[in-house]
CSV table of C-alpha atoms and ligand atoms in Angstrom, one decimal:
chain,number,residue,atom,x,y,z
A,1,UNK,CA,0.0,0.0,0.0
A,2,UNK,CA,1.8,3.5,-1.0
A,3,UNK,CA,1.3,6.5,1.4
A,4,UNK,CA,-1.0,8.5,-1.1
A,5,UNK,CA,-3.6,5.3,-1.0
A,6,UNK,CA,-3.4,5.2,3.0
A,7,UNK,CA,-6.1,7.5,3.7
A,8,UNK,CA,-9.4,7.1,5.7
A,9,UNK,CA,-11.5,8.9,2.8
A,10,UNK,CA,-10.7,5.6,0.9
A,11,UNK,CA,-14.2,4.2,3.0
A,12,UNK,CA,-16.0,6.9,1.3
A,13,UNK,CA,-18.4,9.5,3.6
A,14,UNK,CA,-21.1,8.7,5.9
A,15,UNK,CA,-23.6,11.5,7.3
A,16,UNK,CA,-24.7,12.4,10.2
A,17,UNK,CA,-28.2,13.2,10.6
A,18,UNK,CA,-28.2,15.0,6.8
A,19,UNK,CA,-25.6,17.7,9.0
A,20,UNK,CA,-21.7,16.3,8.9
A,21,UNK,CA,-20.4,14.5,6.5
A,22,UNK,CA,-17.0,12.1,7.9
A,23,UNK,CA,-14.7,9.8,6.3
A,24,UNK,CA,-16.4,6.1,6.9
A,25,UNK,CA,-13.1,5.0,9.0
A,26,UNK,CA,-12.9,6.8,12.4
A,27,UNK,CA,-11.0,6.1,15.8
A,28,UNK,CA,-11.7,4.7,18.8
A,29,UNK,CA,-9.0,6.6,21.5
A,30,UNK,CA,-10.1,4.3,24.6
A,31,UNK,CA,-7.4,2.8,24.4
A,32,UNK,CA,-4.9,5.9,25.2
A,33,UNK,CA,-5.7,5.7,28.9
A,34,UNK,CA,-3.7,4.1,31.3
A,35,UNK,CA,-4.6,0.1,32.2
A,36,UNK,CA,-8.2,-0.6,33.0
A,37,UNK,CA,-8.7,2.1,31.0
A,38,UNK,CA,-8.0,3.9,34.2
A,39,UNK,CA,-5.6,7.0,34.5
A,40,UNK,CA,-3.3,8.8,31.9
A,41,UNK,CA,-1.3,6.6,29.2
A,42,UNK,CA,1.8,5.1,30.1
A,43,UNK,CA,3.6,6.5,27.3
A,44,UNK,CA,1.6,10.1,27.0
A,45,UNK,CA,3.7,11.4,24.2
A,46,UNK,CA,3.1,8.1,22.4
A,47,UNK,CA,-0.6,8.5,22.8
A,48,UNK,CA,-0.2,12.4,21.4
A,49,UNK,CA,1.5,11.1,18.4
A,50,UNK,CA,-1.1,8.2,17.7
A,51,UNK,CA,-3.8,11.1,17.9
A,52,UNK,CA,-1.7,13.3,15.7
A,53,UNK,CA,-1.2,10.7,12.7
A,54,UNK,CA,-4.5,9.9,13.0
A,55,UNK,CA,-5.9,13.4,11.6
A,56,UNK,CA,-2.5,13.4,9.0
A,57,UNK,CA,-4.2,9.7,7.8
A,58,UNK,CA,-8.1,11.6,7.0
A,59,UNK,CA,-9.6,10.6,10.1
A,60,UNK,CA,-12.0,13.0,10.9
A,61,UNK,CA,-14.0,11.5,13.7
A,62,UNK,CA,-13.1,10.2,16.8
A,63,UNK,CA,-14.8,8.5,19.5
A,64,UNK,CA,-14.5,9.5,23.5
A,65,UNK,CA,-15.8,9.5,26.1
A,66,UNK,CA,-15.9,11.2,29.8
A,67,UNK,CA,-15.3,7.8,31.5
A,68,UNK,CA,-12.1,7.0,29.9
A,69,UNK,CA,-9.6,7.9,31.9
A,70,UNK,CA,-12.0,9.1,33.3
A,71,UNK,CA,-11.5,12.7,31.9
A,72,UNK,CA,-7.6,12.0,31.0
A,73,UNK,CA,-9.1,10.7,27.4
A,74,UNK,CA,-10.9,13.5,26.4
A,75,UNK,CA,-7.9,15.8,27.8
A,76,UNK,CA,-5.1,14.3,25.7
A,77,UNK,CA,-7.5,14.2,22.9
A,78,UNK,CA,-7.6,17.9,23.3
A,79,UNK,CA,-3.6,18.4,23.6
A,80,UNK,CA,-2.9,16.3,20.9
A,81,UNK,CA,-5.5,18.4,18.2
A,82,UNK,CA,-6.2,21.0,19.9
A,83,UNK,CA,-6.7,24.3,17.8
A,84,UNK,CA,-8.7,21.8,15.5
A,85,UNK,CA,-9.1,20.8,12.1
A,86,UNK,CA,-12.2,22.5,11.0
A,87,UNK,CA,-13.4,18.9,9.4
A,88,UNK,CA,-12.6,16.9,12.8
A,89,UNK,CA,-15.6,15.8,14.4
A,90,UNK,CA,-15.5,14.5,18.6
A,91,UNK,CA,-18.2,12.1,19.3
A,92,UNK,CA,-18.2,11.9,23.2
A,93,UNK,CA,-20.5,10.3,25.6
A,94,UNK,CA,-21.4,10.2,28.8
A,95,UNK,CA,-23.6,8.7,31.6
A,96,UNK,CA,-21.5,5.7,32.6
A,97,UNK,CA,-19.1,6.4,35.2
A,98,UNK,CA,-15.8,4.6,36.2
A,99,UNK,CA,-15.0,5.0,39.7
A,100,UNK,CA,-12.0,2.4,39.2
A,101,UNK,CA,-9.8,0.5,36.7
A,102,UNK,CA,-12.4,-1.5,34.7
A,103,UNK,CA,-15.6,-0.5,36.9
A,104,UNK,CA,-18.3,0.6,35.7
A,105,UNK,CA,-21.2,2.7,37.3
A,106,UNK,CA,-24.6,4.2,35.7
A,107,UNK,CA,-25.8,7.7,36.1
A,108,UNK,CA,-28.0,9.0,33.4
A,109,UNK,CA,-30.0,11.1,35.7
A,110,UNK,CA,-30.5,14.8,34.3
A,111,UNK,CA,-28.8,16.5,37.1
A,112,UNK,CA,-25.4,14.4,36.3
A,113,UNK,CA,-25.7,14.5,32.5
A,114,UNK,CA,-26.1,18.3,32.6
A,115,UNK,CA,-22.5,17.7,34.6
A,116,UNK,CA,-20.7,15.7,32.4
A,117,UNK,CA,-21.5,18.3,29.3
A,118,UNK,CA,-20.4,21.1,30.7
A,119,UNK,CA,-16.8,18.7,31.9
A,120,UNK,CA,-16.9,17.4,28.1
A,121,UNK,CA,-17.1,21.0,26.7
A,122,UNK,CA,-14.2,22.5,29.4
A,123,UNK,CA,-11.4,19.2,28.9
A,124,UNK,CA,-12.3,19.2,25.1
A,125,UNK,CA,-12.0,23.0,24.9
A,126,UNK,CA,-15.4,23.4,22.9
A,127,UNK,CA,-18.5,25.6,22.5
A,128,UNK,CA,-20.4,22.9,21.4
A,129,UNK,CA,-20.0,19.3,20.9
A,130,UNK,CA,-21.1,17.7,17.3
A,131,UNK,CA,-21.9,14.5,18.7
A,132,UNK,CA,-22.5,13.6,22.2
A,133,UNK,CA,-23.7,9.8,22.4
A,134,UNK,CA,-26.0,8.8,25.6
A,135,UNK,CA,-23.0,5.9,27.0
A,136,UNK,CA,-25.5,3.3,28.2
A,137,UNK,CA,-29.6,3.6,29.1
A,138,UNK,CA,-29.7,3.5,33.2
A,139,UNK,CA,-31.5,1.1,34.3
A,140,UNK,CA,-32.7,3.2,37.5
A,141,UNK,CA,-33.4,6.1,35.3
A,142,UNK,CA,-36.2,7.0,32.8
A,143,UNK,CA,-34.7,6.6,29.5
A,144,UNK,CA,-36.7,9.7,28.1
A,145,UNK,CA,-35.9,11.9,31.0
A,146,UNK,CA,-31.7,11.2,29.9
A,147,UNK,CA,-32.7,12.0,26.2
A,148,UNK,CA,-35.1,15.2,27.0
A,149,UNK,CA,-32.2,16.1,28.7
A,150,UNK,CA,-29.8,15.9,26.0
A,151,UNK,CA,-32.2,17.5,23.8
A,152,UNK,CA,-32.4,20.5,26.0
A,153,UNK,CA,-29.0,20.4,25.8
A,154,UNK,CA,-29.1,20.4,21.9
A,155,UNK,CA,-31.8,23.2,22.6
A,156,UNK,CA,-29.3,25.2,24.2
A,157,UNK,CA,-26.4,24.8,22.0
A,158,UNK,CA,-24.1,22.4,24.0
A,159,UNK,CA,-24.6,19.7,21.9
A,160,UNK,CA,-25.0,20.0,18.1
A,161,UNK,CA,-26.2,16.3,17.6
A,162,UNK,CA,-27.7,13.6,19.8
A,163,UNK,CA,-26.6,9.9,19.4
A,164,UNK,CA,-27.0,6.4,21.5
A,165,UNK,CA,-24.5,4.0,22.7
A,166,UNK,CA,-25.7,0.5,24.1
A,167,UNK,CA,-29.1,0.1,23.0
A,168,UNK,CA,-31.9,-1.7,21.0
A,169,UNK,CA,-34.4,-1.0,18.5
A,170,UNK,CA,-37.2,0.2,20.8
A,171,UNK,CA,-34.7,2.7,22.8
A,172,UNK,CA,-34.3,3.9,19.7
A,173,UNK,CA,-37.4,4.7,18.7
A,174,UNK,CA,-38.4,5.5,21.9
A,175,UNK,CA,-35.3,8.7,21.7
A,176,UNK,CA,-36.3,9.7,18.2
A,177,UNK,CA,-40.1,10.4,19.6
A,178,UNK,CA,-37.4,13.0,21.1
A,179,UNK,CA,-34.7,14.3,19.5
A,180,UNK,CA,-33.2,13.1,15.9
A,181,UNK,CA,-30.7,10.4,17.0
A,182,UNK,CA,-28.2,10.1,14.4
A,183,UNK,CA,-26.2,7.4,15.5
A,184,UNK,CA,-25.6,4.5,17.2
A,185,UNK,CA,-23.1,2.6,18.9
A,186,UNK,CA,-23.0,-1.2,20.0
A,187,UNK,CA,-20.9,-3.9,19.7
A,188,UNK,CA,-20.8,-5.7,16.6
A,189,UNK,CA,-18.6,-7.5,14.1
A,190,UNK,CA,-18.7,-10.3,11.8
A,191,UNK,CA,-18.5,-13.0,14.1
A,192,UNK,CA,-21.3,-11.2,16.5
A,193,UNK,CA,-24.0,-10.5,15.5
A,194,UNK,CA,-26.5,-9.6,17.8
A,195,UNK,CA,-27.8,-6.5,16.6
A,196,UNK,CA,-27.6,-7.2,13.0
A,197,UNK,CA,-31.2,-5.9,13.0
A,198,UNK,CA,-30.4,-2.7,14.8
A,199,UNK,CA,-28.2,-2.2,11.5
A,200,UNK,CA,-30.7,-3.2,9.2
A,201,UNK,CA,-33.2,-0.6,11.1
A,202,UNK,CA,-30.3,1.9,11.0
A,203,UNK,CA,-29.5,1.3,7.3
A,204,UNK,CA,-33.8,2.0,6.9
A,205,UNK,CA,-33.7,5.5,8.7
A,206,UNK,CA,-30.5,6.4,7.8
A,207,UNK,CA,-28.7,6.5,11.1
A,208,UNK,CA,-25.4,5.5,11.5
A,209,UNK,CA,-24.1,2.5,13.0
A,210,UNK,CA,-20.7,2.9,15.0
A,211,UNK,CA,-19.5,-0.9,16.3
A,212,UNK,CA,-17.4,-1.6,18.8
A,213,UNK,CA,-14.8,-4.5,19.2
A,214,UNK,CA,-14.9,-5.4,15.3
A,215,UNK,CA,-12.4,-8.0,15.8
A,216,UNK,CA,-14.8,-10.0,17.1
A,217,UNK,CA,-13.4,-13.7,18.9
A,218,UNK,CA,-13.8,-17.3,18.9
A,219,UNK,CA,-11.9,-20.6,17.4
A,220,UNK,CA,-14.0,-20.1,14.2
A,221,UNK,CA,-13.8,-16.6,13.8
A,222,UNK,CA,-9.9,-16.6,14.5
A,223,UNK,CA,-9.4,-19.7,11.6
A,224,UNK,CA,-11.8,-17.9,9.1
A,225,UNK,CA,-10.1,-14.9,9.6
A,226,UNK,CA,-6.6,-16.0,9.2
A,227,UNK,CA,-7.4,-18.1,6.0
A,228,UNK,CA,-8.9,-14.6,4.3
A,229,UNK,CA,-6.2,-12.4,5.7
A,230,UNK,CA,-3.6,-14.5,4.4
A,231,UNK,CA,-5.2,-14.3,0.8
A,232,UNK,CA,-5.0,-10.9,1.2
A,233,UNK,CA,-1.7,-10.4,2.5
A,234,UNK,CA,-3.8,-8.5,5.1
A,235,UNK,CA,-4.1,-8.3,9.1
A,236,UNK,CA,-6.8,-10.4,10.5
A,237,UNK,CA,-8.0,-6.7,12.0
A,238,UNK,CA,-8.1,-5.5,8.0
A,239,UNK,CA,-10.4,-8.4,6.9
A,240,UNK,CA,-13.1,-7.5,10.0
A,241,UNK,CA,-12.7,-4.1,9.1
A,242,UNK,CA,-13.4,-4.9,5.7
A,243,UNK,CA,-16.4,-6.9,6.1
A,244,UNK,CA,-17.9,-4.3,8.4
A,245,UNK,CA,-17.4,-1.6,5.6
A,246,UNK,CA,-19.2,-3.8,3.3
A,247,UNK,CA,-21.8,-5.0,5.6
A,248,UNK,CA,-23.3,-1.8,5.5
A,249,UNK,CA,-22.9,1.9,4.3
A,250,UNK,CA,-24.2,3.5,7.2
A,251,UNK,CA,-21.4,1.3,9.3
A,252,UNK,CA,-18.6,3.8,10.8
A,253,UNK,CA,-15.4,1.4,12.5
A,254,UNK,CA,-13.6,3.4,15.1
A,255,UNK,CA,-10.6,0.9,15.4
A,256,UNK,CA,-8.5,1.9,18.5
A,257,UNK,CA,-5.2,1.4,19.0
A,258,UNK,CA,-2.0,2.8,21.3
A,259,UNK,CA,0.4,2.2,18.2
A,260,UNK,CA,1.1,3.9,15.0
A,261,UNK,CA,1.8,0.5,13.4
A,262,UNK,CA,-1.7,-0.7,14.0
A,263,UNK,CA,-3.3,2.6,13.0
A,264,UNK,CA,-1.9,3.1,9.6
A,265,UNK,CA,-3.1,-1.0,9.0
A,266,UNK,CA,-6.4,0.1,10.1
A,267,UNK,CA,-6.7,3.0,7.9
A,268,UNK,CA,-5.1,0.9,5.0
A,269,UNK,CA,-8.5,-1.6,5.4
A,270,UNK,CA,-10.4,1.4,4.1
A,271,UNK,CA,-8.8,0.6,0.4
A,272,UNK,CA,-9.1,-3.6,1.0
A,273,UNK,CA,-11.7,-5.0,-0.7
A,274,UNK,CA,-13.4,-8.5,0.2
A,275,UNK,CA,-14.4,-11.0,-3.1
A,276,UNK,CA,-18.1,-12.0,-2.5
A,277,UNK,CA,-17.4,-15.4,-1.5
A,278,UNK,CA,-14.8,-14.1,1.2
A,279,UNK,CA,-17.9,-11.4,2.5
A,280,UNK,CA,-20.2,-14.7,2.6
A,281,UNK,CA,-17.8,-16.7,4.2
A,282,UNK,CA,-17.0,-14.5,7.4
A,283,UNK,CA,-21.0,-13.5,7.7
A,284,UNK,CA,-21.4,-17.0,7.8
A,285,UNK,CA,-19.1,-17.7,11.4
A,286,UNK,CA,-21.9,-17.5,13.7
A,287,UNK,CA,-23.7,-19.9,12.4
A,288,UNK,CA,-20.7,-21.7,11.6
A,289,UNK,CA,-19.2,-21.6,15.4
A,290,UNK,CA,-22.8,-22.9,16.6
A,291,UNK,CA,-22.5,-26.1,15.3
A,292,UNK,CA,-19.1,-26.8,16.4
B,1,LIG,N1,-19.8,2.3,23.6
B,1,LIG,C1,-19.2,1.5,24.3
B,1,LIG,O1,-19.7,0.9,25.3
B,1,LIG,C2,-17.8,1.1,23.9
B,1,LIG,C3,-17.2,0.0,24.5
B,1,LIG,C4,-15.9,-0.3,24.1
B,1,LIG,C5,-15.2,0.5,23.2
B,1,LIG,N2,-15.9,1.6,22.7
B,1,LIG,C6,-15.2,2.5,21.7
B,1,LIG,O2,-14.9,1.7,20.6
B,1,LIG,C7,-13.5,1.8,20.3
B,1,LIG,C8,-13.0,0.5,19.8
B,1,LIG,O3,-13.1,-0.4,20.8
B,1,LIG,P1,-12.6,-1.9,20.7
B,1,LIG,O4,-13.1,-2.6,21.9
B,1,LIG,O5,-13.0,-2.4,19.4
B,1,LIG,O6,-11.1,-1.8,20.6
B,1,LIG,P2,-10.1,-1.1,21.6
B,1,LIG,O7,-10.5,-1.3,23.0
B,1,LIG,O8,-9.9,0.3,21.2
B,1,LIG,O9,-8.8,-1.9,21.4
B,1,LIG,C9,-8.5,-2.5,20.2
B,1,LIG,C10,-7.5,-3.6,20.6
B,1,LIG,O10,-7.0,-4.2,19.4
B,1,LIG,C11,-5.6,-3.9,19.2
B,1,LIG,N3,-5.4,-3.5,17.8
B,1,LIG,C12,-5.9,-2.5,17.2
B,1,LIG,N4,-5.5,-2.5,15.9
B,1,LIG,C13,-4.7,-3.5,15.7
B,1,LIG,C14,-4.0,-4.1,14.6
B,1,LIG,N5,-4.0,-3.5,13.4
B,1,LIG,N6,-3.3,-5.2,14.8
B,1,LIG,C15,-3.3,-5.9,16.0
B,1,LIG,N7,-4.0,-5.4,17.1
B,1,LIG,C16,-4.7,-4.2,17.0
B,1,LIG,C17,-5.2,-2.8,20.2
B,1,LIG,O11,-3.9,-3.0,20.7
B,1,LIG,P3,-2.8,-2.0,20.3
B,1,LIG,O12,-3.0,-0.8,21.2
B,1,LIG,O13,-1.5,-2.7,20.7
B,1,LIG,O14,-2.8,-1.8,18.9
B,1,LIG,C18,-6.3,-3.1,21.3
B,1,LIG,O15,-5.8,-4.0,22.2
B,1,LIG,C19,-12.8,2.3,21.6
B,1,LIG,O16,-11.6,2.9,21.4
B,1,LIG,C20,-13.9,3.1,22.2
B,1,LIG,O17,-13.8,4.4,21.6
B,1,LIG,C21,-17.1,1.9,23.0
């Protein structure tokens, strides 16, 4: 792959809500936190640089979040891009809180979602935030009264788009009675597949569909994915990528990774393209791994 083909705009756009258009390849920055996703990176000027590339490579969304870190994620975000490209879209989210290394907490309640804006706008040095995602529906909470309250938050100017992270069909319908939702978040790859008909519903009303862990794991998955990779003189990371470009085109992969390495072979998967048979054969892994 020469340098002029590695570029995320390869994957084509993707829109958000009919308002921002993106390259169909983003970033997932979890990862630069510290272990457990917990504290600053061990190597912070590593994470800067990872950032840094990223924007040089066409990626022009990248996904955060208050609770990674927390805070630190969103803050080296900001010292790594910050003054911004004017393309560069921050999808954040918040209303899942981590009071340790890999805990996890709810708290979608108005009052604290208010909060966690106004922390969002300060650490990421914004007016306004284009996308801010609703992490996970609280299960103590009433899912409107979280999404009025990002509304009112769109209302206000705070947020300039409203998305969900975590949910099913009916939340999002439920939201959209609300507020436009114009994407959603929730993990998915070729070798799981339990929201392939939040996709499809997606794909219908044109929201977009951001998965997390696209590697996807498993015996199966791991052999089918070597065999294709190996074809392609490809990463088994490239191939899922691939597939989820092609499974949709309102899918937008935020691969995350700490290392340069891994980032420019994750933008390169925005140029690889799968033969038919090779689509067929990793959609067919589930099913495949069941009767094994
Ligand atoms: N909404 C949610 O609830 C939720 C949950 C989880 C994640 N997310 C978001 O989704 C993003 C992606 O999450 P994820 O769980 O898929 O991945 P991730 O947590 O970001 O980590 C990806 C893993 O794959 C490795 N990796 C990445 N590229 C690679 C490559 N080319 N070759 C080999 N290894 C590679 C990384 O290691 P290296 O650092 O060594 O490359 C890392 O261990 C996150 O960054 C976050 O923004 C959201």
């Amino acid at each position: 792959m020469n340098k002029k083909q590695l570029s995320a705009s390869a994957a084509g756009y993707i829109s958000l809500g009919g308002k921002i258009s993106v390259h169909r390849l983003g970033f997932g920055a979890m990862r630069l936190t510290g272990e457990g996703i917990w504290g600053p990176p061990k190597d912070r000027q590593g994470a800067l640089a990872v950032l840094r590339r990223t924007v040089e490579l066409g990626v022009n969304f990248i996904d955060t979040a208050d609770s990674y870190g927390p805070h630190v994620n969103e803050e080296v975000i900001a010292e790594a891009l910050f003054p911004y490209p004017g393309d560069l879209v921050i999808a954040t989210k918040g209303g899942w809180n981590r009071p340790g290394p890999n805990q996890w907490t709810h708290d979608a309640t108005p009052s604290h979602l208010r909060k966690a804006v106004e922390g969002s706008l300060k650490r990421l040095r914004l007016d306004r935030i284009d996308v801010y995602q609703l992490h996970i529906p609280d299960p103590v909470v009433s899912f409107e009264a979280s999404v009025e309250t990002l509304a009112q938050l769109r209302n206000e100017g705070k947020i300039r788009l409203v998305a969900l992270s975590n949910v099913t069909q009916e939340h999002i319908e439920r939201a959209r009675k609300i507020v436009p939702i114009v994407s959603v978040q929730n993990r998915y790859s070729f070798a799981d597949r339990e929201w392939d008909y939040v996709v499809d519903y997606c794909e219908r009303n044109g929201i977009a569909f951001i998965p997390w862990f696209p590697l996807g794991a498993g015996k199966v998955a791991g052999e089918v994915l070597h065999q294709i990779a190996q074809a392609h003189r490809a990463s088994p990371t490239q191939i899922a990528l691939a597939w989820l470009l092609r499974r949709s085109p309102i899918m937008l992969p935020i691969p995350g990774t700490s290392s340069i390495e891994h980032l420019e072979q994750n933008v390169a998967a925005a140029s690889l393209r799968l033969a038919e048979e090779e689509y067929e054969k990793l959609s067919q892994v589930p099913e495949l791994a069941a009767t094994r």
